[in-house]
Coordinates of C-alpha atoms in Angstrom, one line a residue:
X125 CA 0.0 0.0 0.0
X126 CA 2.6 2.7 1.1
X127 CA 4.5 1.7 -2.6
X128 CA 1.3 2.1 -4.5
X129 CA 0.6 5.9 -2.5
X130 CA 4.4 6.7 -3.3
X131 CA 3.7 5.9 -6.8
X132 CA 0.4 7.7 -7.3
X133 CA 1.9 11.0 -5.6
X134 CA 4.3 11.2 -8.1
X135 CA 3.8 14.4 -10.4
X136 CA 2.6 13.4 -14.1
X137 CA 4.6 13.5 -16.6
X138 CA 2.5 16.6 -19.5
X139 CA 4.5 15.0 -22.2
X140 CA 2.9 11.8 -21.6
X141 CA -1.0 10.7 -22.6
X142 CA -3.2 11.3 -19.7
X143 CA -4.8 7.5 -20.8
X144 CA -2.4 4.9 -21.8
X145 CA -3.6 1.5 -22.3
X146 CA -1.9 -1.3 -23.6
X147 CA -3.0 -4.8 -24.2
X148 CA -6.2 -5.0 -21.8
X149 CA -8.6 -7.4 -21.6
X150 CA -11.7 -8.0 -19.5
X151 CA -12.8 -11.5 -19.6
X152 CA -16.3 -12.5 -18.1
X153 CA -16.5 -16.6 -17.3
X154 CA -20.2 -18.1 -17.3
X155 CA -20.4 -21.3 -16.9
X156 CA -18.3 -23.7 -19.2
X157 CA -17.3 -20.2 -21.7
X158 CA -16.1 -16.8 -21.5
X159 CA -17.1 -13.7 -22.7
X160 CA -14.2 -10.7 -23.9
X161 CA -15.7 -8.1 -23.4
X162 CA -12.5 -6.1 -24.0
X163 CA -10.3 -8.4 -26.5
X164 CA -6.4 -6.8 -26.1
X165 CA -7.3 -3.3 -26.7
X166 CA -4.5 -0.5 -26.9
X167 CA -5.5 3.2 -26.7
X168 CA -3.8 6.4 -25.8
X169 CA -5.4 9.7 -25.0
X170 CA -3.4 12.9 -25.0
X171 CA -3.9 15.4 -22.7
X172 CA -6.5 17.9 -24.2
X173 CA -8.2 15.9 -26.4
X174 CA -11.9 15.4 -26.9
X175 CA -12.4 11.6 -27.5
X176 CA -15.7 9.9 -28.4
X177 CA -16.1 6.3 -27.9
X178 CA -18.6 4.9 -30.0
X179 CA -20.3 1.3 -30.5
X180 CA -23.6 -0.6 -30.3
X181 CA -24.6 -2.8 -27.6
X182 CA -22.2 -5.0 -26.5
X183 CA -19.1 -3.8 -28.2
X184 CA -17.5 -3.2 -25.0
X185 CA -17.6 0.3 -24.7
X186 CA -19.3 0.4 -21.4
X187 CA -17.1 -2.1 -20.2
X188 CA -14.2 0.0 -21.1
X189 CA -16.0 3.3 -19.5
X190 CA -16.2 1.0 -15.8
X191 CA -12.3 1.0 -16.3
X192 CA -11.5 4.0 -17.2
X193 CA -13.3 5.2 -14.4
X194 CA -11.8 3.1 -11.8
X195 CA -15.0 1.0 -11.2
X196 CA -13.7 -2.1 -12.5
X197 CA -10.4 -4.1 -13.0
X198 CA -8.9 -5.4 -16.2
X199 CA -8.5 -9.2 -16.1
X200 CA -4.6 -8.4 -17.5
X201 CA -3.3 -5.7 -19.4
X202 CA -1.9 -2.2 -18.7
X203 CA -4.3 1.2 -17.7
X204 CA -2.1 4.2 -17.0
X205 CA -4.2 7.4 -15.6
X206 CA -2.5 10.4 -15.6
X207 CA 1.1 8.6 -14.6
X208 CA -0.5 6.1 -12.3
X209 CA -1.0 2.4 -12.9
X210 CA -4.7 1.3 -12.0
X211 CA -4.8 -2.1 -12.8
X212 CA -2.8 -3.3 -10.0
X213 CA -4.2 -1.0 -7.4
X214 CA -6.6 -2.4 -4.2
X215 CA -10.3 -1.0 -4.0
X216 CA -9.4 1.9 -1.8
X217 CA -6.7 3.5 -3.5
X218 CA -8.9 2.8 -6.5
X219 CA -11.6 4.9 -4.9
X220 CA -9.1 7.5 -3.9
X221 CA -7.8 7.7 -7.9
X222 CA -11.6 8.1 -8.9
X223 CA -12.3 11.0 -6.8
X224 CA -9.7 12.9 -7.1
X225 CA -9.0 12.3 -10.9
X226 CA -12.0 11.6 -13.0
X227 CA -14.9 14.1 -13.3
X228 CA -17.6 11.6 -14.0
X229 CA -21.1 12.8 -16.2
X230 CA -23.9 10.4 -16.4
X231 CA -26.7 9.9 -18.7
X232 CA -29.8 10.3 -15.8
X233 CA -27.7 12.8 -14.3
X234 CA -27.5 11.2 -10.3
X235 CA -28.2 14.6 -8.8
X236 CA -29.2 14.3 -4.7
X237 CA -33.2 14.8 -5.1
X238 CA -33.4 17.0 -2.0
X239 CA -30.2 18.5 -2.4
X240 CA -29.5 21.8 -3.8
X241 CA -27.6 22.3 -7.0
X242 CA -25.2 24.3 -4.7
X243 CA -24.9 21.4 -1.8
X244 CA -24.7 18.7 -5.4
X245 CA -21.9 20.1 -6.6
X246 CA -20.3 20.7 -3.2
X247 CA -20.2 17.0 -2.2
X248 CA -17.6 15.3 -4.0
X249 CA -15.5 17.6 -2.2
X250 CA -16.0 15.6 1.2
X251 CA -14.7 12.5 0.1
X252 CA -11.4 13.6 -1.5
X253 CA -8.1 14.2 -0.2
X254 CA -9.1 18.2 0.1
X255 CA -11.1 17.1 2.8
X256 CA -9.5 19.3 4.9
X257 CA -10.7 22.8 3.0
X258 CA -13.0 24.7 5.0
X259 CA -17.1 24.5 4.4
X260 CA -16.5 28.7 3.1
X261 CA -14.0 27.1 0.8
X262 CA -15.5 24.4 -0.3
X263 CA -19.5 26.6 -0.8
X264 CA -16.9 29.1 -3.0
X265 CA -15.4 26.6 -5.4
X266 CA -18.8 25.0 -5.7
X267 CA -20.3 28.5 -7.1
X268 CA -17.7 28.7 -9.1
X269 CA -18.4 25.8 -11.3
X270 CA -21.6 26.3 -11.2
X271 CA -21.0 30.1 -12.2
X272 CA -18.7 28.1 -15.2
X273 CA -21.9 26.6 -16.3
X274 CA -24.3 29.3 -16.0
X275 CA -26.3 28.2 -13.0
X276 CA -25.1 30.4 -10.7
X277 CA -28.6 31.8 -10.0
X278 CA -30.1 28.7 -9.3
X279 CA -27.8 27.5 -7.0
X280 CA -30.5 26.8 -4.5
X281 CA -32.8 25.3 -6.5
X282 CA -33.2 20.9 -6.3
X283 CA -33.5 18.7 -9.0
X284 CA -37.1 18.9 -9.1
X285 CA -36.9 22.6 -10.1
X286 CA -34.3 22.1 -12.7
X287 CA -35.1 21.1 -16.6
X288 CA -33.6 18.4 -17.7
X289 CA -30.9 20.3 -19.6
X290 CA -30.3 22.8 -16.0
X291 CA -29.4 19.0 -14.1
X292 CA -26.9 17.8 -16.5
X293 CA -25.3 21.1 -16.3
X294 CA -24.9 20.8 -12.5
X295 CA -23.7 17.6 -13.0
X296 CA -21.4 18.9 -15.3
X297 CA -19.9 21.9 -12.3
X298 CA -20.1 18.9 -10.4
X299 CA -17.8 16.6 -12.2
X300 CA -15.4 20.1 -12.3
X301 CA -14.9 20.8 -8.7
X302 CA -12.1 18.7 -7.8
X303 CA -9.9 19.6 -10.9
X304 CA -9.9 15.9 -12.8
X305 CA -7.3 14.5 -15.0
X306 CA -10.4 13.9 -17.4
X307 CA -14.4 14.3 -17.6
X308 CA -16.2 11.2 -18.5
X309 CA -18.8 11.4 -19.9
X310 CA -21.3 8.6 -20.4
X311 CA -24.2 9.2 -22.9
X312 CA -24.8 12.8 -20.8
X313 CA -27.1 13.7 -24.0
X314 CA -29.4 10.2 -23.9
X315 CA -32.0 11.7 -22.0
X316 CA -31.5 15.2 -23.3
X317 CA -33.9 16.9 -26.6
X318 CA -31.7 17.3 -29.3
X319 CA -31.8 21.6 -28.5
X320 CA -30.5 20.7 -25.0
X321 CA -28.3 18.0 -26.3
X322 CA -26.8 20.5 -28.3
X323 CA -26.3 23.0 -25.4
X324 CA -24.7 21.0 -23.2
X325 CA -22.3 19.2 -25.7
X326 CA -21.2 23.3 -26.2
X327 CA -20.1 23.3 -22.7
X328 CA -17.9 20.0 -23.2
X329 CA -16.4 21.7 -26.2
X330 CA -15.7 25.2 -24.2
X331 CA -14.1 23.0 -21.3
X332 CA -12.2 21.1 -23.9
X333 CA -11.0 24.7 -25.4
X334 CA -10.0 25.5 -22.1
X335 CA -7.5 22.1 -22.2
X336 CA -9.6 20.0 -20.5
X337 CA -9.5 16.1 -21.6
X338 CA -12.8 14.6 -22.4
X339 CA -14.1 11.2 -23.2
X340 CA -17.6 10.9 -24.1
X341 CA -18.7 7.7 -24.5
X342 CA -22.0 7.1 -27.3
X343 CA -23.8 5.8 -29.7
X344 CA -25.1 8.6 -31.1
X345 CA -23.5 9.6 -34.5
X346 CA -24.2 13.1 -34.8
X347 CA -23.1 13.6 -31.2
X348 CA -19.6 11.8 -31.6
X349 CA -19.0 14.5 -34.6
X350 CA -18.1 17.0 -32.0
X351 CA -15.4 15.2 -30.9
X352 CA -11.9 15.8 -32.1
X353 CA -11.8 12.2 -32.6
X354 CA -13.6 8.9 -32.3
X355 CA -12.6 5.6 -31.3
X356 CA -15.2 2.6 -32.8
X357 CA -15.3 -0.3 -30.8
X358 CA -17.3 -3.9 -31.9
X359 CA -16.9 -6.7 -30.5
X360 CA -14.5 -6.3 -27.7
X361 CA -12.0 -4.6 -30.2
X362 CA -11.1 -1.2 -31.8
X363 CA -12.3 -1.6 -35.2
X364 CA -11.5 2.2 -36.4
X365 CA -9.5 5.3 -34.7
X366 CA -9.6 8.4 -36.6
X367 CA -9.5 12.3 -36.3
X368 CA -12.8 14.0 -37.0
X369 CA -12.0 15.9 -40.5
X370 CA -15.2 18.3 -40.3
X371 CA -15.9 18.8 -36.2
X372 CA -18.8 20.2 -35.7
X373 CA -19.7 23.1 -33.5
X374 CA -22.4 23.1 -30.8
X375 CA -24.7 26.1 -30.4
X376 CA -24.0 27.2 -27.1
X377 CA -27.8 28.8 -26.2
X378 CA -27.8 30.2 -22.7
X379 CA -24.4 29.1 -21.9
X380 CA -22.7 31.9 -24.2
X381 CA -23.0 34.4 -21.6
X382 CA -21.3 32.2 -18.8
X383 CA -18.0 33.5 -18.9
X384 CA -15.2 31.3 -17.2
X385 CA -15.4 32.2 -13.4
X386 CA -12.9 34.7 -12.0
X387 CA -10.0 33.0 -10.7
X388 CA -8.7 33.3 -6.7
X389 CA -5.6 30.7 -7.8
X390 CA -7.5 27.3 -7.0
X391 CA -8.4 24.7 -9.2
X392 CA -12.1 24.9 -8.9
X393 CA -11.5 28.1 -9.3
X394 CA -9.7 28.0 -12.5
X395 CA -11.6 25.0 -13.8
X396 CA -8.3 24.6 -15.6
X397 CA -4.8 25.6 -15.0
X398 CA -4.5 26.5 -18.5
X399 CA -7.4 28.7 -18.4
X400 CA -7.8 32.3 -17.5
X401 CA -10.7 31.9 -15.1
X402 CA -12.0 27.6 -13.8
X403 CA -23.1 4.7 -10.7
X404 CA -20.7 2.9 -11.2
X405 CA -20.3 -1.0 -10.7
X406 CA -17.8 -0.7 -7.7
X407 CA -19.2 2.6 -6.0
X408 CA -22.7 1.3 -5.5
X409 CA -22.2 -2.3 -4.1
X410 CA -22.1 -1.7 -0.1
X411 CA -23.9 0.3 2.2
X412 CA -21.6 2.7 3.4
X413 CA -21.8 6.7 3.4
X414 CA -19.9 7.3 0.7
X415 CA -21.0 4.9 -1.2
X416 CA -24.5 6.0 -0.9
X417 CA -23.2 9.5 -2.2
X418 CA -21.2 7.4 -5.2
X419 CA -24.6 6.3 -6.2
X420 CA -25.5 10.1 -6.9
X421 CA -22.7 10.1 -9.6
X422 CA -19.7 12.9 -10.4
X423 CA -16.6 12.1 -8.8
X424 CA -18.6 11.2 -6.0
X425 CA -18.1 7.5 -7.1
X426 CA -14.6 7.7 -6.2
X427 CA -15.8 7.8 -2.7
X428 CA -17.0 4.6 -2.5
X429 CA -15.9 0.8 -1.9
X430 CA -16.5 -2.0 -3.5
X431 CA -15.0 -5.4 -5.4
X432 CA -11.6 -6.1 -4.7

């Protein structure tokens, strides 16, 4: 354990790909066969990049989403996160990597019903290693993000005040708020008109501007195209990788006028260091606090324990 904390407090290397994954597989045994759900796969993702991983049902994209978030294990094979090595890790450190380094955006968005979209966004917060930051702190960074996404007048309104459109957007300040290596993104338009779909896609692409590394995961083709790349998967294996030659621009509707919030040197604040301004498998599978909060989604899955 102290060896695999030594290793993860090392500082990442910028010149290297923020995902680096070579050979993996994820092998599933029922019964007398197996199924590969990921078939010796090998993917990098720079930093920066806006990556949409497309396929249809059971090509093994959502498998490779559980990884990439830290909610599953390879059977063998190498996953690299930002410099670290995840696929020998234990649960907990696992859990650790999740919160503090993947900004996690879900389909049915897995806001806190009777929770504010202030207290929402706040939350991941208390189960990462800034636990320590003071509740004045932690309310600032909070607005911030959701200032970042336009909602800073409705911070005190609940889920059951928000549009559709208006959750997904706090779940989007909410995956910011601890500064993540990457946003994942897992069909975060599926339950979205293809207006709001369209809206909130312009706020991935703004982030991305900003230098933020996203990987949207889909099955739409029309949203893929506003990627700066797509990765095809069938069948447990890449079948295609290739730059998007005519990227499409989102409209960004209500979010043009939500500048980047004012920075105070933090990295909620700044949303990025580069910029001016700022449920999973594992999480959900025991009873404990945080993983009850995992089960609302964001980073807040990192807080979680689960399978070995």
């Amino acid at each position: 354990m102290a060896r695999q904390r030594q290793a993860a407090a090392a500082p990442p290397d910028p010149a290297q790909p923020v995902i680096c994954i070579r050979d993996l597989y994820r092998i599933y045994r029922m019964g007398g066969s197996e199924v590969r759900a990921l078939d010796g796969i090998s993917l990098d993702v720079e930093r920066g990049e806006f990556v949409a991983v497309m396929g249809p049902s059971g090509s093994g994209k959502s498998t490779l989403m559980n990884i990439l978030g830290c909610l599953d294990r390879p059977t063998s094979g190498s996953y690299q996160l930002d410099g670290v090595e995840i696929s020998n890790l234990d649960r907990d450190r696992r859990a650790e990597i999740r919160n503090d380094k993947i900004g996690f955006v879900f389909q049915n968005f897995n806001l806190l019903a009777r929770t504010n979209a202030l207290e929402n966004v706040e939350l991941p917060l208390l189960y990462s290693a800034k636990a320590d930051l003071t509740d004045a702190v932690r309310r600032e960074r909070a607005r911030r993000c959701l200032e970042r996404v336009g909602l800073a007048e409705r911070w005190d309104h609940t889920s059951a005040q928000l549009s559709g459109g208006q959750q997904q957007r706090v779940a989007i300040a909410r995956s910011l708020v601890n500064d993540p290596a990457i946003l994942l993104a897992d069909e975060p338009t599926g339950n979205l008109d293809s207006r709001t779909s369209e809206e909130v896609i312009a706020i991935f692409q703004a982030l991305n501007d900003e230098g933020r590394t996203v990987v949207l995961i889909t099955h739409d083709t029309d949203i893929a195209q506003f990627a700066q790349r797509i990765v095809a998967f069938r069948d447990g294996k890449i079948i295609s990788d290739h730059a998007v030659t005519d990227r499409r621009r989102a409209t960004a509707g209500s979010f043009a006028d939500a500048a980047p919030a004012a920075g105070d040197g933090s990295p909620a604040a700044a949303l990025h260091p580069a910029a001016a301004a700022a449920p999973g498998t594992e999480a959900t599978r025991n009873g404990s606090p945080a993983s009850a909060a995992g089960a609302a989604g964001s980073t807040l899955a990192g807080a979680g324990r689960g399978n070995p």
